[in-house]
Tab-separated table of C-alpha atoms and ligand atoms in Angstrom:
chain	number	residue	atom	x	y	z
D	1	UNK	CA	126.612	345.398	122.169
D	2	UNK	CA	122.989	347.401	122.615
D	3	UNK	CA	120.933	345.652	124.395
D	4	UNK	CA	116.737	346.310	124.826
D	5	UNK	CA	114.724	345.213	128.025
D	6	UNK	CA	111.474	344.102	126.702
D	7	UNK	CA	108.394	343.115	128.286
D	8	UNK	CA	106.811	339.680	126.926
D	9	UNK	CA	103.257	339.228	127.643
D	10	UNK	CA	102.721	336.199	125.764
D	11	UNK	CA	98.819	336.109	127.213
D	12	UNK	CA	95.982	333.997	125.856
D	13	UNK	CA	95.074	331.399	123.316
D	14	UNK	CA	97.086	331.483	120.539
D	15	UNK	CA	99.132	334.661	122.080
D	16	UNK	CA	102.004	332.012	123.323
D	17	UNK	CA	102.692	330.418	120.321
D	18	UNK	CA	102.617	333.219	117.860
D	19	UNK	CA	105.185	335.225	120.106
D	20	UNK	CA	107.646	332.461	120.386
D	21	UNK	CA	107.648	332.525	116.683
D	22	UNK	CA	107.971	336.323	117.376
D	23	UNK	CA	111.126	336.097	119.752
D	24	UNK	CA	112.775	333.353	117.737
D	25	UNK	CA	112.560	335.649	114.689
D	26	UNK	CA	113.552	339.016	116.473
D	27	UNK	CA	116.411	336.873	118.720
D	28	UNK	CA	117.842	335.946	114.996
D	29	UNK	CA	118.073	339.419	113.731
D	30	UNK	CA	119.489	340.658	117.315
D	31	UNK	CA	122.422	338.223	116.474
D	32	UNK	CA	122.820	339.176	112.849
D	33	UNK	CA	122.579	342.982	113.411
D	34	UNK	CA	124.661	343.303	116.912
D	35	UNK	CA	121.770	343.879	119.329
D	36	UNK	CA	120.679	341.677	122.610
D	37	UNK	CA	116.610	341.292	123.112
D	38	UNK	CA	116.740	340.840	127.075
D	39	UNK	CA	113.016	339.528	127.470
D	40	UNK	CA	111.253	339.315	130.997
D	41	UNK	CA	108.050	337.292	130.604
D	42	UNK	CA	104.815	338.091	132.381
D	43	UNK	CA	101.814	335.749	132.937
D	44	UNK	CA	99.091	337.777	132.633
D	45	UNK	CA	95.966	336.894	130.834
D	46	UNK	CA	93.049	334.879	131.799
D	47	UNK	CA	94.811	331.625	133.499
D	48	UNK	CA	95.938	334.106	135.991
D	49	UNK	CA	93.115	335.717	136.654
D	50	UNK	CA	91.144	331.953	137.312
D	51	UNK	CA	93.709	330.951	138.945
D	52	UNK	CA	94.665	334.012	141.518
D	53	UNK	CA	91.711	336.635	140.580
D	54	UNK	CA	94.740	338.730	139.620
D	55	UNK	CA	94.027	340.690	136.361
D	56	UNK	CA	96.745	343.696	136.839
D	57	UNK	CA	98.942	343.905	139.488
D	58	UNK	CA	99.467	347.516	140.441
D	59	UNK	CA	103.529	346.231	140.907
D	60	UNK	CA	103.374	344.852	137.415
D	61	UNK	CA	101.761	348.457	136.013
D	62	UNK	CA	105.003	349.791	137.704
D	63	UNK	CA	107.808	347.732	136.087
D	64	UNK	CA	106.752	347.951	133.113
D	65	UNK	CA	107.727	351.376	132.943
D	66	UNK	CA	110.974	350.629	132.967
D	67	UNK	CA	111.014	348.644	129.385
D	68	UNK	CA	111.662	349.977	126.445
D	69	UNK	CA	109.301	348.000	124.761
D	70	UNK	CA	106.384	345.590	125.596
D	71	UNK	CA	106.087	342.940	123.385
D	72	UNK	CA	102.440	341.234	123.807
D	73	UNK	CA	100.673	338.007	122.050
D	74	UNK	CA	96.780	338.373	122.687
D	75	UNK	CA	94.510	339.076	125.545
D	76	UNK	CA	91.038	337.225	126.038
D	77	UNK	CA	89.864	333.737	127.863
D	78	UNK	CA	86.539	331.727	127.078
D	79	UNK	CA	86.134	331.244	130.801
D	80	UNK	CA	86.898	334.635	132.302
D	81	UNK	CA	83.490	337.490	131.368
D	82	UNK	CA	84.448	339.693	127.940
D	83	UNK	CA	85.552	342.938	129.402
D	84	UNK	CA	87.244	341.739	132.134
D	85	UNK	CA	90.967	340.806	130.724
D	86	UNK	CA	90.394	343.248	127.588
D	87	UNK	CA	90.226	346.407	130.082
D	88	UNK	CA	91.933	345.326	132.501
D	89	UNK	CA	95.555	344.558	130.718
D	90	UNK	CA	95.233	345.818	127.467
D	91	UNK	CA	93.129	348.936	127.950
D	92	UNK	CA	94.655	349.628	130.961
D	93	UNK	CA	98.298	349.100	129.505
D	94	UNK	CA	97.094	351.909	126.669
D	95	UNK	CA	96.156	353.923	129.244
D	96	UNK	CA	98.682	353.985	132.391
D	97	UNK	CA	101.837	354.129	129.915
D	98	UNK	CA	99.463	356.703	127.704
D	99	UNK	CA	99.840	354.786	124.750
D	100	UNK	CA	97.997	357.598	122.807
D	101	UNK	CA	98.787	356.454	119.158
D	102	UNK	CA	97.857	353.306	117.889
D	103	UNK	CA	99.296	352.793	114.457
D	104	UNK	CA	98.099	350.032	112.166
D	105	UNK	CA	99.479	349.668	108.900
D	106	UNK	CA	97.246	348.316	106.516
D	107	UNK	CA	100.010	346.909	103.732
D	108	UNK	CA	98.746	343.818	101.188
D	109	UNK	CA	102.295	342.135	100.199
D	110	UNK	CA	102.727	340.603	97.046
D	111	UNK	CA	101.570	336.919	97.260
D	112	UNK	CA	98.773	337.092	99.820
D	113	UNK	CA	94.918	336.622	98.864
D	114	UNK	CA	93.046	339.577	98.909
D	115	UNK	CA	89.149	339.903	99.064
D	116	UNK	CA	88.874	342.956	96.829
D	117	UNK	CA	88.404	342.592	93.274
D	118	UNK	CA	91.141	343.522	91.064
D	119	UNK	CA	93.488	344.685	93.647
D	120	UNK	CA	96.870	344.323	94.253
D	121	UNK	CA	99.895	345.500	96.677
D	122	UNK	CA	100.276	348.550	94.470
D	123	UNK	CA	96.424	349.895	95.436
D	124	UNK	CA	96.223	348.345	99.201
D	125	UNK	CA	99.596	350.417	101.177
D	126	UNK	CA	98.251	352.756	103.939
D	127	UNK	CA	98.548	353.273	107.815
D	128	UNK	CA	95.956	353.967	110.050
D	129	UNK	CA	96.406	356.025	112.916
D	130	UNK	CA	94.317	355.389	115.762
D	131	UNK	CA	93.344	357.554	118.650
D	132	UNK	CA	94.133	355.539	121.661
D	133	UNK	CA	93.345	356.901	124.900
D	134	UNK	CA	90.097	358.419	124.363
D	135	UNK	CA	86.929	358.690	123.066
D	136	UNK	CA	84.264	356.298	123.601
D	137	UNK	CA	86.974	354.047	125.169
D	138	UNK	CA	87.575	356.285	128.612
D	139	UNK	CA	84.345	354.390	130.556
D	140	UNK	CA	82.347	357.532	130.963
D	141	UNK	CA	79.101	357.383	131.400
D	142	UNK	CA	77.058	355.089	133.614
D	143	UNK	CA	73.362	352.729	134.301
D	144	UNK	CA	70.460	354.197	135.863
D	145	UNK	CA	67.632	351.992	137.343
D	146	UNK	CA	69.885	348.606	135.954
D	147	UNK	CA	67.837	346.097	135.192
D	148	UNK	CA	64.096	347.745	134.834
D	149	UNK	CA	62.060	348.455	132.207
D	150	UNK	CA	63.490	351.919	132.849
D	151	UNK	CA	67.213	351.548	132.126
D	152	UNK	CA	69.200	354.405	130.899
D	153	UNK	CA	72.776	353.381	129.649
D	154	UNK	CA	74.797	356.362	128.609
D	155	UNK	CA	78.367	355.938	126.916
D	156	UNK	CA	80.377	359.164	126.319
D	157	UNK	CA	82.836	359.816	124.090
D	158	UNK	CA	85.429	362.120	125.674
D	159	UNK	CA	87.760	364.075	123.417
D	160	UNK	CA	90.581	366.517	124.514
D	161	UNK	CA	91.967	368.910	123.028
D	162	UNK	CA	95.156	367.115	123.822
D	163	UNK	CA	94.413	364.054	123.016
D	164	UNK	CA	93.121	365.046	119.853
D	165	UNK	CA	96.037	367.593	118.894
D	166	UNK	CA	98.631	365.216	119.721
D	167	UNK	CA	97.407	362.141	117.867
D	168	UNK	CA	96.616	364.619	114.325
D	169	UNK	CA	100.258	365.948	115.018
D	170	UNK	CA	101.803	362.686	115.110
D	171	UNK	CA	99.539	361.826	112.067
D	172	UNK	CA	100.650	365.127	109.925
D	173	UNK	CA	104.303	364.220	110.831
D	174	UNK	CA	104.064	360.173	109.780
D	175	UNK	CA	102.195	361.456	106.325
D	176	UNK	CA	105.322	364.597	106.153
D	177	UNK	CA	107.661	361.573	106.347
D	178	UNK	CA	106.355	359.161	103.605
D	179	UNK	CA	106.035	359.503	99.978
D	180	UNK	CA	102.637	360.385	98.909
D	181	UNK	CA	102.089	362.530	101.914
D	182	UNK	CA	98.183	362.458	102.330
D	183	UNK	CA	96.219	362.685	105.283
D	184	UNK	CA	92.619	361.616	105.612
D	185	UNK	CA	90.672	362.550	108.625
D	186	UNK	CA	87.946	360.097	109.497
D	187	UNK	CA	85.080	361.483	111.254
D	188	UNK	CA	81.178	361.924	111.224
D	189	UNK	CA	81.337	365.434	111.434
D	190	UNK	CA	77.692	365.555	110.149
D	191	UNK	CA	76.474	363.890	113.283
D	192	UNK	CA	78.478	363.793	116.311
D	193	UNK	CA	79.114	367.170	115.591
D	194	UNK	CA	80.696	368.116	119.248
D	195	UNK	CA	83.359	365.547	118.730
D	196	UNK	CA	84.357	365.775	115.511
D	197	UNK	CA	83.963	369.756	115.266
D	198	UNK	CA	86.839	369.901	117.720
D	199	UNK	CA	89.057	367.432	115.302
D	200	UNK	CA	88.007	369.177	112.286
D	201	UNK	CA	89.546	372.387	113.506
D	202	UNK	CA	92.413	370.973	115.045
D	203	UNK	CA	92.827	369.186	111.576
D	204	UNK	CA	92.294	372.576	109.864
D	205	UNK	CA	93.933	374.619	111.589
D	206	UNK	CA	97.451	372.496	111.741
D	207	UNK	CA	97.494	371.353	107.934
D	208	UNK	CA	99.006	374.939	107.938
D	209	UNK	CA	102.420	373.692	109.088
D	210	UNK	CA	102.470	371.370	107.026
D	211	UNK	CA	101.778	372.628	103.335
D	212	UNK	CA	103.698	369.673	101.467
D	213	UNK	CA	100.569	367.070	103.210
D	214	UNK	CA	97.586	367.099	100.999
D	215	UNK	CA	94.430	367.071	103.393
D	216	UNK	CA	91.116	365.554	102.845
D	217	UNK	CA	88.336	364.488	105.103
D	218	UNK	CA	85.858	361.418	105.105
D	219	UNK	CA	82.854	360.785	107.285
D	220	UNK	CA	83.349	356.961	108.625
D	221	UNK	CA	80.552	355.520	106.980
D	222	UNK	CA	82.378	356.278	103.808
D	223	UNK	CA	85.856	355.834	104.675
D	224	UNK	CA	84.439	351.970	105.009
D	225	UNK	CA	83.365	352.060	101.505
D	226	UNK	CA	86.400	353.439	99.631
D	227	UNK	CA	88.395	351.381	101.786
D	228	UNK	CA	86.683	348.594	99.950
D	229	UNK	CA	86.013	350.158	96.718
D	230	UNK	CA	89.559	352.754	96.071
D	231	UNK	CA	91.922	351.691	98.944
D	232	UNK	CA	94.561	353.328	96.634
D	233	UNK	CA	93.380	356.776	97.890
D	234	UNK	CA	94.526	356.591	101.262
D	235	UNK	CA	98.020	357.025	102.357
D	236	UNK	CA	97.600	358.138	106.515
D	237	UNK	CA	94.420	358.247	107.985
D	238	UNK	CA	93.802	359.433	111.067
D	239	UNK	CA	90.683	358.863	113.574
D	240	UNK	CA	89.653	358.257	116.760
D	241	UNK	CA	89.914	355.368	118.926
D	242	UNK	CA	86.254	353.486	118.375
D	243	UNK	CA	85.879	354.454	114.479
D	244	UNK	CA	89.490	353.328	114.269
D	245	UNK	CA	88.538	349.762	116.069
D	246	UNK	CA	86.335	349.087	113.435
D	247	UNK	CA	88.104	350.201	110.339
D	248	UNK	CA	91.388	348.349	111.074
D	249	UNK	CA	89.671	345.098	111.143
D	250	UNK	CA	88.060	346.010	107.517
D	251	UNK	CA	91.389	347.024	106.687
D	252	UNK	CA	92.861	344.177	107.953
D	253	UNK	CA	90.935	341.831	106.234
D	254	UNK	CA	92.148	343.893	102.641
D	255	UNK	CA	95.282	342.847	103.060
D	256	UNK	CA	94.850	339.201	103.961
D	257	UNK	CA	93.900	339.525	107.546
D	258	UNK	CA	94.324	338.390	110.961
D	259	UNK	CA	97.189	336.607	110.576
D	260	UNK	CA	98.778	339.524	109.287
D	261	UNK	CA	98.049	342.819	110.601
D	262	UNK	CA	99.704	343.928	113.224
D	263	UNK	CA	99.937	347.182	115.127
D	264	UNK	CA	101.780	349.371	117.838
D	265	UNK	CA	100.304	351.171	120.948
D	266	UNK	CA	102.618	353.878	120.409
D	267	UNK	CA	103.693	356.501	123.507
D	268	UNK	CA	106.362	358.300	121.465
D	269	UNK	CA	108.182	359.762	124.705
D	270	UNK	CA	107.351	356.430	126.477
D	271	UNK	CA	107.269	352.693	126.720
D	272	UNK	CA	105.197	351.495	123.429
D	273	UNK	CA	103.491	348.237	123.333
D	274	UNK	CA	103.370	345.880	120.126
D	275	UNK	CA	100.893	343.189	119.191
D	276	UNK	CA	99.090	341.441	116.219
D	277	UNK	CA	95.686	342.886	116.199
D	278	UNK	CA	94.195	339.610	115.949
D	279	UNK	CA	92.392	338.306	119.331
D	280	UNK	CA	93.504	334.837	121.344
D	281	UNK	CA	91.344	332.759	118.691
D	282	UNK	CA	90.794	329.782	121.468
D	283	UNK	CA	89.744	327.564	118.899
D	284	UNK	CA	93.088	327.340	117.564
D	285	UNK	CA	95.089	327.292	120.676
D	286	UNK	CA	98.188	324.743	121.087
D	287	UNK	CA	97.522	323.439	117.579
D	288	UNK	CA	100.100	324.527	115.465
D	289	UNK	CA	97.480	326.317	113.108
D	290	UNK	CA	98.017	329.785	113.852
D	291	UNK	CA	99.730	332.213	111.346
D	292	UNK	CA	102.207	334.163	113.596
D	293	UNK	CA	103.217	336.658	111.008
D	294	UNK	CA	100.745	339.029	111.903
D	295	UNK	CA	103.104	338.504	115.577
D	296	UNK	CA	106.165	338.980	113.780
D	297	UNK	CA	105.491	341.984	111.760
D	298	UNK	CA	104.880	343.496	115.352
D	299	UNK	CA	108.345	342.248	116.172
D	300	UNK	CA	109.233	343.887	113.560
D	301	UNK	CA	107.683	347.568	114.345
D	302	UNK	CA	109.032	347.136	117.259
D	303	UNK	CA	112.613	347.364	116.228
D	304	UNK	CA	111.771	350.072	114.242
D	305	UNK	CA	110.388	351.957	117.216
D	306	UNK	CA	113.398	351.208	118.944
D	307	UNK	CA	115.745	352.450	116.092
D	308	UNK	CA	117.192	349.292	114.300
D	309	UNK	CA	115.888	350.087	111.415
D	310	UNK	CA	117.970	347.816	109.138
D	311	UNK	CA	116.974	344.904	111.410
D	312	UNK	CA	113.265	345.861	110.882
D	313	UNK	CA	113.398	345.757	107.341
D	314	UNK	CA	115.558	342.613	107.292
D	315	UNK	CA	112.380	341.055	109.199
D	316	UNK	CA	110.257	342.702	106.773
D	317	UNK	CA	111.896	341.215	103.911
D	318	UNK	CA	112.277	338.079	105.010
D	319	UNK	CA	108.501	338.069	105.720
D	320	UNK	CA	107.357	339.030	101.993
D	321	UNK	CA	109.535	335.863	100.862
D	322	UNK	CA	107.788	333.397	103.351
D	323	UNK	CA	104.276	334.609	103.056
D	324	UNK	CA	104.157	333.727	98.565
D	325	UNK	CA	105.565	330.358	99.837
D	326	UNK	CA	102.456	329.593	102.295
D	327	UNK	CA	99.146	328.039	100.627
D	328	UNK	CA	97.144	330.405	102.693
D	329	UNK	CA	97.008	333.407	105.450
D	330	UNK	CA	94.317	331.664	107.178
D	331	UNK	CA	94.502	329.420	110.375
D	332	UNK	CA	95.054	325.835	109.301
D	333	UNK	CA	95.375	326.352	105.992
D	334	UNK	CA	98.862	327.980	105.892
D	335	UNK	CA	100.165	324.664	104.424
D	336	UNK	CA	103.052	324.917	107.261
D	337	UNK	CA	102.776	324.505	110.966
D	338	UNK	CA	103.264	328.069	113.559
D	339	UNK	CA	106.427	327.366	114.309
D	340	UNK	CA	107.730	325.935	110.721
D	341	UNK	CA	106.778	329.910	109.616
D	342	UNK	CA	108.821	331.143	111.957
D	343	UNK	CA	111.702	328.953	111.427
D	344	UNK	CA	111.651	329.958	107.613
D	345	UNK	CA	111.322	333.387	107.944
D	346	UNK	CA	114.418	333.130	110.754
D	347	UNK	CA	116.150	331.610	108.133
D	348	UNK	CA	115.901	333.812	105.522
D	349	UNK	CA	117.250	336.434	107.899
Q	401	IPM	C1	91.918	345.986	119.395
Q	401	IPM	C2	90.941	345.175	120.191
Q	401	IPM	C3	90.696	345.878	121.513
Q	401	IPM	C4	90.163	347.261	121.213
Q	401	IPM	C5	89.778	345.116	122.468
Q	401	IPM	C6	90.270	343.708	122.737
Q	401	IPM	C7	89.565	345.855	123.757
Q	401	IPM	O1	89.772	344.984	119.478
Q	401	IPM	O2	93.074	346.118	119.855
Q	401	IPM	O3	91.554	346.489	118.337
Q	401	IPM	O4	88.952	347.429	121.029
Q	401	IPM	O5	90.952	348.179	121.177
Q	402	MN	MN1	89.842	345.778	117.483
C-alpha cells in the first residue's frame, strides 16, 4: 500500500480542532482509496513559544524536509506579539522549503451564502496564484532614528527575476491545464512601476509559449472591484505575494469565506505546505464552533498535490453535499458542531 509521511502542525486556536476534522476525513479516504497518511505531529505555535521561547527549531526546519507534505491548522496566539509566530513558522516555513507558489482557489459551491448580488457558483470559480517568497514579504528595509520625531521606516519590495518567472510560469501552465484558459496579471504597473515593469515583461514576453492562454492585465485596485462586481471574468490570476494577501481574503469572502477557503504553499520540486487561510480565531477556540471545511478542502489539495487524485475529488464531493446541509459557513452558526462536519463529510466518503 502507498504510504505519505506528512507533517501535522496543528498550531493555534482553532488550528487543532479543524485539523482533526482534517485527518479524520483524509484517514477515511486513505482507507477507501488504498493509501496510508503516516502523520508526525509538531507543537509549534504560540504555547510553545510561552512556554520554552522556542518559535522554530533549526532541527525542526530540517525534518521537515523530509515530508512529502506538511499539513498545518493556523498560526497566531493572543499572548505572544503579532509578528512573532506569523514569521517565524509560517513565513519562515514559505521560505526555507521555498514555497514559492501559493495557490488559493477561490470556488463558491452550490449551497453556500454568497455576499455578491445575483451570483452564483457558475460566475464565482477562479484560482489565485500568489507570489510567495518575495516581494514586500522578504524583510528588507529597515528604522532609522526609531522612536524620534525623525523616524524613517522603509519597506522594500524585492522582486527577482526568478521569483517572478517561475511563479507566471507555473501560472501560464495551471491556466494551459484548465478549461477557460485565462490569465490575469494583477499589478499596479502605473505606480510601482520598477516592480511591476519587470512582471509585465516577463508576463509578455512568455504568453508567447503559450498561444491557447488568453492574457489580460489588471492594476490591483481594480482587480478588487471586478472581483466584486464580474468575478466571472477571471479564471487564473496571478500576482505577487502582498497584493495577493489582500485579494484572497476578498475572494474568500465571495465564496462564503473563512471557513472555506483554503490554500497550498506550493514548492512544486519540494515539500508543499497546506492550510485553511483563515487565522487561529481565539475567540472560538475549544468550542466546537469552528467550520473546518475550509481545513479539509486543504486536506483535500493536498492529495491532489500528492497524486491521488480520485481521493481528492472524493473529498471534494463529499464536501459540496455537507456544506447545502449546514445552516451557515460562519462560526457558530453552522447548525452542527466541528467535529459533527467532519464526521458527515467522512461519511459520505
Ligand atoms: C496568509 C496570512 C499570512 C500572510 C500572515 C499570517 C503572515 O495572512 O497566509 O494569508 O500574510 O501571508
Ligand atoms: Mn492573508
Amino acid at each position: 500500500m502507498k504510504s505519505y509521511k506528512i507533517a501535522l502542525i496543528p498550531g493555534d486556536g482553532i488550528g487543532p480542532e479543524v485539523v482533526k476534522e482534517g485527518k479524520k476525513v483524509l484517514d477515511t479516504a486513505g482507507k477507501k482509496y488504498d493509501f496510508r497518511l503516516d502523520w508526525h505531529s509538531y507543537d509549534l505555535g504560540g504555547e510553545r513559544y510561552l512556554k520554552t521561547g522556542e518559535v522554530m527549531p533549526d532541527s525542526v526546519l530540517e525534518e521537515l524536509k523530509g515530508f512529502q507534505a506538511i499539513y498545518l491548522g493556523a498560526i497566531g496566539h493572543p499572548q505572544v506579539k503579532p509578528g512573532i509566530l506569523e514569521k517565524g513558522i509560517l513565513l519562515k516555513t514559505r521560505f526555507v522549503l521555498d514555497q514559492y507558489i501559493n495557490l488559493r482557489p477561490i470556488k463558491l459551491y452550490p449551497g453556500v451564502e454568497c455576499p455578491l448580488k445575483d451570483k452564483g457558483p457558475e460566475h464565482i470559480d477562479y484560482i489565485v496564484v500568489r507570489e510567495n517568497t518575495e516581494g514586500l514579504y522578504t524583510g528588507g528595509g529597515g528604522l532609522l532614528r526609531e522612536g524620534t520625531e525623525n523616524e524613517v521606516a522603509i519597506q522594500e519590495s524585492v522582486n527577482t527575476y526568478l521569483g517572478v518567472e517561475r511563479c507566471l510560469r507555473y501560472a501560464f501552465e495551471l491556466a494551459s491545464r484548465r478549461k477557460r484558459k485565462k490569465l490575469t496579471l494583477c499589478g499596479k504597473t502605473n505606480v510601482l512601476t520598477y516592480a511591476f515593469g519587470l512582471w509585465e515583461r516577463v508576463f509578455r514576453k512568455m504568453a508567447a509559449d503559450y498561444p491557447e492562454v488568453e492574457t489580460d492585465y489588471t492594476h490591483v485596485d481594480a482587480t478588487c472591484m471586478w472581483m466584486v462586481k464580474s468575478p466571472e471574468w477571471f479564471d487564473v490570476i496571478v500576482t505577487d505575494n502582498m497584493f495577493g494577501d489582500i485579494i484572497t481574503d476578498l475572494g474568500a469572502i465571495t465564496q462564503g469565506g473563512l471557513g472555506i477557503a483554503a490554500g497550498g504553499n506550493i514548492n512544486p520540486q519540494g515539500v508543499s505546505m497546506f492550510e485553511p487561510i483563515g487565522g487561529s480565531a481565539p475567540k472560538y477556540t475549544g468550542l466546537g464552533k469552528a467550520n473546518p471545511v475550509a481545513g479539509i478542502l486543504a486536506g483535500q489539495m493536498m492529495l491532489a498535490e500528492l497524486g491521488e487524485d480520485t481521493a481528492a475529488q472524493a473529498v471534494e464531493d463529499a464536501v459540496m453535499k455537507i456544506l447545502p446541509v449546514m445552516s451557515s459557513q460562519s462560526a457558530g452558526r453552522m447548525g452542527m458542531t466541528t467535529s459533527q462536519v467532519g464526521d458527515r463529510i467522512a461519511a459520505e466518503i
